[in-house]
Amino acid sequence: MTTKEDTIMSLKVEQLHPLFAGEASGVDLSKPPDQATVDAIDAAMDEYSVLVFRDQPLTETEQLNLAKAFGPLDLGLKKIKKGQPQRLEHFELADMSNVADEGGLVDRTSKKVVSNIANQMWHTDSSFQKPAAKYSMLSAVRVPVDGGNTEYCDLRAAYDALPDKVKDEIATLEAEHYALHSRFMLGDTDYTEEQKAAIPPATWPLVRVHPGSGRKALFVSSHISEIKGWTLPEGRMLVQDLLEHATQREFVYRHHWREHDIVFWDNRCTLHRGRRFDFSQARELRRATTLDVDAPELKTA
């Protein structure tokens, strides 16, 4: 952790990684933020892209109200689950847990465990749709004794570090992102045709300009199914090469969860993944996500 500290209004941010990520303090997130606080967090997100808030024991409703202050809510993969029962009070919240509806732990063969494992792949939330996600806000209710950390990588720094030859090669390339692609890779194929069609694939450039900072960023993810205009094997290997580059340790911040942490991240310029944990222990987190509707569609570099 560095000693750098910036003050924006009442929001203070202490940098956690040499390139990005900061621990934020000075605001009570249980209260709907006023516009000045929203603006301060937006400015900090443009710089750090990941903000960690400690000791914020939010209720489901408080978390939802917080997210709504930053834009319309994103349902993401929950579009496939419409009409199905869920454990949380608000359908808009994603239940990132291995906790069953009745309160115990789910069986290892449960779809929830599959989702936990799929989340261990490097991805950006809702890249498989338009508009895609802007901010995700993940709140820790219960954390396991060991494991279950979340890692984030800085896609702006990763782009900057690419060789010029690679930058030129990918400058105008586009990738197709499909919601169930990562699930299929894990053998999770038990979906109806209606579910498969619920979220049509979305096409995005591999290099985009982040609107808040003006910096170029890679836009790669485990949701990418193909590179437009390339053969399937060549395109998928290119994606693997770019993911391998972007997720080198120098670009990665690992977050060790404490109960009542809430972490914001900007899906337009970061990747993230959950880490393995013992499924016999409870890991209960809730995520609210906003749509990237206010900014113009990001430009091809």
Short mmCIF file of N, CA, C and O in Angstrom, two decimals, residues 109-191:
data_model
loop_
_atom_site.label_atom_id
_atom_site.label_comp_id
_atom_site.label_asym_id
_atom_site.label_seq_id
_atom_site.Cartn_x
_atom_site.Cartn_y
_atom_site.Cartn_z
N THR A 109 -23.10 -29.56 -6.88
CA THR A 109 -23.60 -29.68 -8.25
C THR A 109 -24.60 -28.58 -8.61
O THR A 109 -25.09 -28.54 -9.74
N SER A 110 -24.88 -27.69 -7.67
CA SER A 110 -25.87 -26.63 -7.89
C SER A 110 -25.39 -25.64 -8.95
O SER A 110 -24.20 -25.40 -9.13
N LYS A 111 -26.36 -25.03 -9.65
CA LYS A 111 -26.05 -23.97 -10.61
C LYS A 111 -25.32 -22.81 -9.93
O LYS A 111 -24.52 -22.11 -10.56
N LYS A 112 -25.60 -22.58 -8.64
CA LYS A 112 -24.93 -21.47 -7.94
C LYS A 112 -23.44 -21.75 -7.81
O LYS A 112 -22.63 -20.82 -7.87
N VAL A 113 -23.09 -23.01 -7.60
CA VAL A 113 -21.67 -23.35 -7.52
C VAL A 113 -21.02 -23.18 -8.89
O VAL A 113 -19.90 -22.68 -9.01
N VAL A 114 -21.74 -23.58 -9.94
CA VAL A 114 -21.23 -23.37 -11.30
C VAL A 114 -20.97 -21.88 -11.54
O VAL A 114 -19.95 -21.49 -12.10
N SER A 115 -21.90 -21.04 -11.09
CA SER A 115 -21.72 -19.59 -11.24
C SER A 115 -20.50 -19.10 -10.47
O SER A 115 -19.74 -18.24 -10.95
N ASN A 116 -20.30 -19.64 -9.26
CA ASN A 116 -19.12 -19.27 -8.49
C ASN A 116 -17.85 -19.64 -9.25
O ASN A 116 -16.88 -18.88 -9.27
N ILE A 117 -17.84 -20.80 -9.88
CA ILE A 117 -16.66 -21.24 -10.62
C ILE A 117 -16.49 -20.40 -11.88
O ILE A 117 -15.36 -20.00 -12.23
N ALA A 118 -17.58 -20.10 -12.58
CA ALA A 118 -17.49 -19.26 -13.78
C ALA A 118 -16.93 -17.88 -13.44
O ALA A 118 -16.19 -17.28 -14.24
N ASN A 119 -17.26 -17.39 -12.26
CA ASN A 119 -16.76 -16.08 -11.84
C ASN A 119 -15.27 -16.10 -11.51
O ASN A 119 -14.68 -15.06 -11.27
N GLN A 120 -14.67 -17.29 -11.51
CA GLN A 120 -13.23 -17.40 -11.31
C GLN A 120 -12.46 -17.21 -12.61
O GLN A 120 -11.22 -17.24 -12.61
N MET A 121 -13.18 -16.99 -13.70
CA MET A 121 -12.55 -16.66 -14.98
C MET A 121 -12.48 -15.15 -15.12
O MET A 121 -13.37 -14.42 -14.65
N TRP A 122 -11.43 -14.66 -15.74
CA TRP A 122 -11.27 -13.21 -15.91
C TRP A 122 -12.38 -12.68 -16.82
O TRP A 122 -12.55 -13.18 -17.94
N HIS A 123 -13.12 -11.69 -16.34
CA HIS A 123 -14.22 -11.16 -17.13
C HIS A 123 -14.53 -9.73 -16.71
O HIS A 123 -14.04 -9.24 -15.70
N THR A 124 -15.34 -9.09 -17.52
CA THR A 124 -15.93 -7.80 -17.17
C THR A 124 -17.44 -7.97 -17.24
O THR A 124 -17.96 -8.64 -18.15
N ASP A 125 -18.16 -7.44 -16.28
CA ASP A 125 -19.58 -7.71 -16.16
C ASP A 125 -20.37 -7.17 -17.35
O ASP A 125 -20.18 -6.03 -17.78
N SER A 126 -21.23 -8.03 -17.88
CA SER A 126 -22.21 -7.66 -18.91
C SER A 126 -21.59 -7.12 -20.19
O SER A 126 -22.24 -6.36 -20.92
N SER A 127 -20.36 -7.54 -20.51
CA SER A 127 -19.80 -7.15 -21.80
C SER A 127 -20.57 -7.80 -22.95
O SER A 127 -20.42 -7.40 -24.11
N PHE A 128 -21.42 -8.76 -22.62
CA PHE A 128 -22.18 -9.51 -23.62
C PHE A 128 -23.46 -8.81 -24.05
O PHE A 128 -24.32 -9.42 -24.70
N GLN A 129 -23.63 -7.55 -23.71
CA GLN A 129 -24.86 -6.84 -24.07
C GLN A 129 -24.54 -5.38 -24.38
O GLN A 129 -23.45 -4.88 -24.08
N LYS A 130 -25.51 -4.70 -24.99
CA LYS A 130 -25.42 -3.25 -25.22
C LYS A 130 -26.71 -2.61 -24.72
O LYS A 130 -27.79 -3.03 -25.14
N PRO A 131 -26.62 -1.61 -23.84
CA PRO A 131 -25.38 -1.12 -23.23
C PRO A 131 -24.79 -2.14 -22.26
O PRO A 131 -25.52 -2.94 -21.67
N ALA A 132 -23.47 -2.09 -22.10
CA ALA A 132 -22.78 -2.97 -21.16
C ALA A 132 -22.81 -2.33 -19.77
O ALA A 132 -23.45 -1.31 -19.55
N ALA A 133 -22.12 -2.95 -18.84
CA ALA A 133 -22.10 -2.44 -17.48
C ALA A 133 -21.09 -1.31 -17.33
O ALA A 133 -20.04 -1.28 -17.99
N LYS A 134 -21.41 -0.40 -16.43
CA LYS A 134 -20.47 0.66 -16.06
C LYS A 134 -19.83 0.29 -14.72
O LYS A 134 -18.74 -0.27 -14.68
N TYR A 135 -20.52 0.54 -13.61
CA TYR A 135 -19.97 0.21 -12.30
C TYR A 135 -20.61 -1.05 -11.74
O TYR A 135 -21.82 -1.27 -11.90
N SER A 136 -19.81 -1.86 -11.08
CA SER A 136 -20.32 -2.92 -10.22
C SER A 136 -19.98 -2.57 -8.78
O SER A 136 -18.92 -1.98 -8.51
N MET A 137 -20.88 -2.92 -7.86
CA MET A 137 -20.73 -2.60 -6.44
C MET A 137 -21.01 -3.87 -5.65
O MET A 137 -22.15 -4.29 -5.53
N LEU A 138 -19.96 -4.48 -5.13
CA LEU A 138 -20.06 -5.79 -4.49
C LEU A 138 -19.89 -5.63 -2.99
O LEU A 138 -18.89 -5.10 -2.51
N SER A 139 -20.89 -6.11 -2.24
CA SER A 139 -20.94 -5.95 -0.79
C SER A 139 -20.75 -7.32 -0.13
O SER A 139 -21.41 -8.28 -0.49
N ALA A 140 -19.83 -7.37 0.84
CA ALA A 140 -19.50 -8.63 1.53
C ALA A 140 -20.35 -8.78 2.78
O ALA A 140 -20.25 -7.97 3.71
N VAL A 141 -21.18 -9.82 2.81
CA VAL A 141 -22.01 -10.12 3.97
C VAL A 141 -21.31 -11.15 4.87
O VAL A 141 -21.18 -10.97 6.07
N ARG A 142 -20.85 -12.26 4.26
CA ARG A 142 -20.06 -13.27 4.97
C ARG A 142 -18.91 -13.70 4.08
O ARG A 142 -19.09 -13.85 2.87
N VAL A 143 -17.76 -13.91 4.67
CA VAL A 143 -16.59 -14.31 3.89
C VAL A 143 -16.01 -15.60 4.47
O VAL A 143 -16.09 -15.83 5.69
N PRO A 144 -15.43 -16.47 3.66
CA PRO A 144 -14.84 -17.70 4.18
C PRO A 144 -13.57 -17.42 4.97
O PRO A 144 -12.98 -16.34 4.86
N VAL A 145 -13.18 -18.38 5.77
CA VAL A 145 -11.96 -18.23 6.57
C VAL A 145 -10.75 -18.06 5.67
O VAL A 145 -9.83 -17.29 5.98
N ASP A 146 -10.74 -18.78 4.56
CA ASP A 146 -9.59 -18.74 3.67
C ASP A 146 -10.07 -18.74 2.22
O ASP A 146 -11.08 -19.36 1.89
N GLY A 147 -9.36 -18.03 1.34
CA GLY A 147 -9.71 -18.00 -0.07
C GLY A 147 -10.88 -17.08 -0.35
O GLY A 147 -11.34 -16.32 0.51
N GLY A 148 -11.37 -17.14 -1.58
CA GLY A 148 -12.51 -16.31 -1.96
C GLY A 148 -12.17 -14.85 -2.17
O GLY A 148 -13.07 -14.00 -2.17
N ASN A 149 -10.87 -14.54 -2.34
CA ASN A 149 -10.50 -13.16 -2.65
C ASN A 149 -11.01 -12.79 -4.05
O ASN A 149 -11.42 -13.65 -4.83
N THR A 150 -10.95 -11.52 -4.39
CA THR A 150 -11.27 -11.08 -5.74
C THR A 150 -10.08 -10.31 -6.29
O THR A 150 -9.51 -9.47 -5.60
N GLU A 151 -9.71 -10.63 -7.53
CA GLU A 151 -8.60 -9.96 -8.18
C GLU A 151 -9.12 -9.05 -9.29
O GLU A 151 -10.11 -9.36 -9.96
N TYR A 152 -8.44 -7.92 -9.45
CA TYR A 152 -8.79 -6.93 -10.47
C TYR A 152 -7.54 -6.62 -11.28
O TYR A 152 -6.44 -6.55 -10.73
N CYS A 153 -7.71 -6.42 -12.59
CA CYS A 153 -6.56 -6.01 -13.39
C CYS A 153 -6.89 -4.72 -14.13
O CYS A 153 -8.04 -4.45 -14.48
N ASP A 154 -5.85 -3.93 -14.34
CA ASP A 154 -5.95 -2.61 -14.94
C ASP A 154 -5.76 -2.72 -16.44
O ASP A 154 -4.64 -2.90 -16.93
N LEU A 155 -6.86 -2.61 -17.20
CA LEU A 155 -6.80 -2.77 -18.64
C LEU A 155 -6.23 -1.56 -19.36
O LEU A 155 -5.83 -1.65 -20.52
N ARG A 156 -6.17 -0.41 -18.68
CA ARG A 156 -5.53 0.75 -19.28
C ARG A 156 -4.01 0.59 -19.24
O ARG A 156 -3.32 0.79 -20.25
N ALA A 157 -3.49 0.21 -18.09
CA ALA A 157 -2.05 -0.03 -17.98
C ALA A 157 -1.62 -1.19 -18.86
O ALA A 157 -0.54 -1.18 -19.46
N ALA A 158 -2.48 -2.22 -18.95
CA ALA A 158 -2.16 -3.37 -19.80
C ALA A 158 -2.05 -2.96 -21.26
O ALA A 158 -1.15 -3.41 -21.98
N TYR A 159 -2.95 -2.08 -21.70
CA TYR A 159 -2.86 -1.60 -23.09
C TYR A 159 -1.57 -0.81 -23.28
O TYR A 159 -0.85 -1.01 -24.27
N ASP A 160 -1.28 0.08 -22.36
CA ASP A 160 -0.07 0.91 -22.49
C ASP A 160 1.19 0.05 -22.65
O ASP A 160 2.13 0.45 -23.34
N ALA A 161 1.20 -1.12 -22.00
CA ALA A 161 2.39 -1.97 -21.99
C ALA A 161 2.49 -2.89 -23.20
O ALA A 161 3.48 -3.61 -23.35
N LEU A 162 1.50 -2.89 -24.08
CA LEU A 162 1.56 -3.74 -25.27
C LEU A 162 2.65 -3.26 -26.23
O LEU A 162 2.86 -2.04 -26.37
N PRO A 163 3.32 -4.16 -26.92
CA PRO A 163 4.25 -3.74 -27.98
C PRO A 163 3.50 -2.97 -29.07
O PRO A 163 2.33 -3.25 -29.34
N ASP A 164 4.16 -2.02 -29.69
CA ASP A 164 3.51 -1.22 -30.73
C ASP A 164 2.96 -2.09 -31.86
O ASP A 164 1.90 -1.80 -32.42
N LYS A 165 3.67 -3.18 -32.18
CA LYS A 165 3.20 -4.07 -33.25
C LYS A 165 1.84 -4.66 -32.91
O LYS A 165 0.97 -4.77 -33.78
N VAL A 166 1.66 -5.04 -31.65
CA VAL A 166 0.38 -5.62 -31.23
C VAL A 166 -0.71 -4.54 -31.21
O VAL A 166 -1.85 -4.78 -31.63
N LYS A 167 -0.36 -3.35 -30.73
CA LYS A 167 -1.33 -2.25 -30.74
C LYS A 167 -1.85 -2.01 -32.16
O LYS A 167 -3.04 -1.80 -32.37
N ASP A 168 -0.93 -2.02 -33.13
CA ASP A 168 -1.34 -1.80 -34.52
C ASP A 168 -2.23 -2.94 -35.01
O ASP A 168 -3.21 -2.71 -35.73
N GLU A 169 -1.89 -4.17 -34.62
CA GLU A 169 -2.63 -5.33 -35.09
C GLU A 169 -4.07 -5.35 -34.60
O GLU A 169 -4.99 -5.73 -35.32
N ILE A 170 -4.29 -4.92 -33.36
CA ILE A 170 -5.62 -5.04 -32.76
C ILE A 170 -6.42 -3.74 -32.81
O ILE A 170 -7.57 -3.72 -32.39
N ALA A 171 -5.84 -2.68 -33.37
CA ALA A 171 -6.45 -1.35 -33.29
C ALA A 171 -7.87 -1.30 -33.83
O ALA A 171 -8.72 -0.58 -33.29
N THR A 172 -8.16 -2.05 -34.88
CA THR A 172 -9.49 -1.99 -35.49
C THR A 172 -10.26 -3.30 -35.37
O THR A 172 -11.33 -3.45 -35.98
N LEU A 173 -9.76 -4.24 -34.58
CA LEU A 173 -10.42 -5.53 -34.44
C LEU A 173 -11.63 -5.43 -33.52
O LEU A 173 -11.64 -4.64 -32.57
N GLU A 174 -12.64 -6.26 -33.81
CA GLU A 174 -13.84 -6.33 -32.99
C GLU A 174 -14.06 -7.76 -32.53
O GLU A 174 -13.73 -8.72 -33.24
N ALA A 175 -14.63 -7.90 -31.33
CA ALA A 175 -14.88 -9.21 -30.74
C ALA A 175 -16.36 -9.37 -30.42
O ALA A 175 -17.04 -8.41 -30.03
N GLU A 176 -16.84 -10.61 -30.58
CA GLU A 176 -18.21 -10.94 -30.20
C GLU A 176 -18.21 -11.50 -28.78
O GLU A 176 -17.46 -12.42 -28.47
N HIS A 177 -19.04 -10.93 -27.92
CA HIS A 177 -19.19 -11.37 -26.53
C HIS A 177 -20.55 -12.04 -26.39
O HIS A 177 -21.57 -11.47 -26.77
N TYR A 178 -20.55 -13.25 -25.82
CA TYR A 178 -21.80 -14.00 -25.66
C TYR A 178 -21.97 -14.41 -24.19
O TYR A 178 -21.03 -14.92 -23.57
N ALA A 179 -23.16 -14.20 -23.67
CA ALA A 179 -23.40 -14.36 -22.23
C ALA A 179 -23.06 -15.75 -21.71
O ALA A 179 -22.55 -15.89 -20.60
N LEU A 180 -23.35 -16.78 -22.49
CA LEU A 180 -23.18 -18.14 -22.00
C LEU A 180 -21.89 -18.80 -22.47
O LEU A 180 -21.65 -19.98 -22.17
N HIS A 181 -21.05 -18.07 -23.17
CA HIS A 181 -19.83 -18.67 -23.70
C HIS A 181 -18.96 -19.27 -22.59
O HIS A 181 -18.50 -20.42 -22.70
N SER A 182 -18.75 -18.51 -21.52
CA SER A 182 -17.90 -19.02 -20.43
C SER A 182 -18.55 -20.20 -19.73
O SER A 182 -17.87 -21.13 -19.26
N ARG A 183 -19.89 -20.20 -19.64
CA ARG A 183 -20.60 -21.33 -19.04
C ARG A 183 -20.41 -22.59 -19.88
O ARG A 183 -20.15 -23.68 -19.36
N PHE A 184 -20.53 -22.44 -21.20
CA PHE A 184 -20.35 -23.59 -22.09
C PHE A 184 -18.95 -24.17 -21.94
O PHE A 184 -18.75 -25.39 -21.99
N MET A 185 -17.95 -23.30 -21.75
CA MET A 185 -16.57 -23.76 -21.60
C MET A 185 -16.41 -24.66 -20.38
O MET A 185 -15.54 -25.53 -20.34
N LEU A 186 -17.27 -24.45 -19.36
CA LEU A 186 -17.20 -25.24 -18.13
C LEU A 186 -18.12 -26.46 -18.16
O LEU A 186 -18.26 -27.16 -17.16
N GLY A 187 -18.75 -26.70 -19.31
CA GLY A 187 -19.65 -27.84 -19.42
C GLY A 187 -21.05 -27.56 -18.94
O GLY A 187 -21.88 -28.48 -18.85
N ASP A 188 -21.36 -26.31 -18.62
CA ASP A 188 -22.69 -25.93 -18.16
C ASP A 188 -23.53 -25.57 -19.39
O ASP A 188 -23.57 -24.42 -19.81
N THR A 189 -24.18 -26.56 -19.97
CA THR A 189 -24.89 -26.37 -21.24
C THR A 189 -26.40 -26.59 -21.13
O THR A 189 -27.10 -26.58 -22.13
N ASP A 190 -26.89 -26.78 -19.92
CA ASP A 190 -28.30 -27.12 -19.72
C ASP A 190 -29.16 -25.86 -19.72
O ASP A 190 -29.63 -25.39 -18.67
N TYR A 191 -29.35 -25.28 -20.90
CA TYR A 191 -30.16 -24.08 -21.06
C TYR A 191 -31.16 -24.31 -22.17
O TYR A 191 -30.86 -24.98 -23.17
#
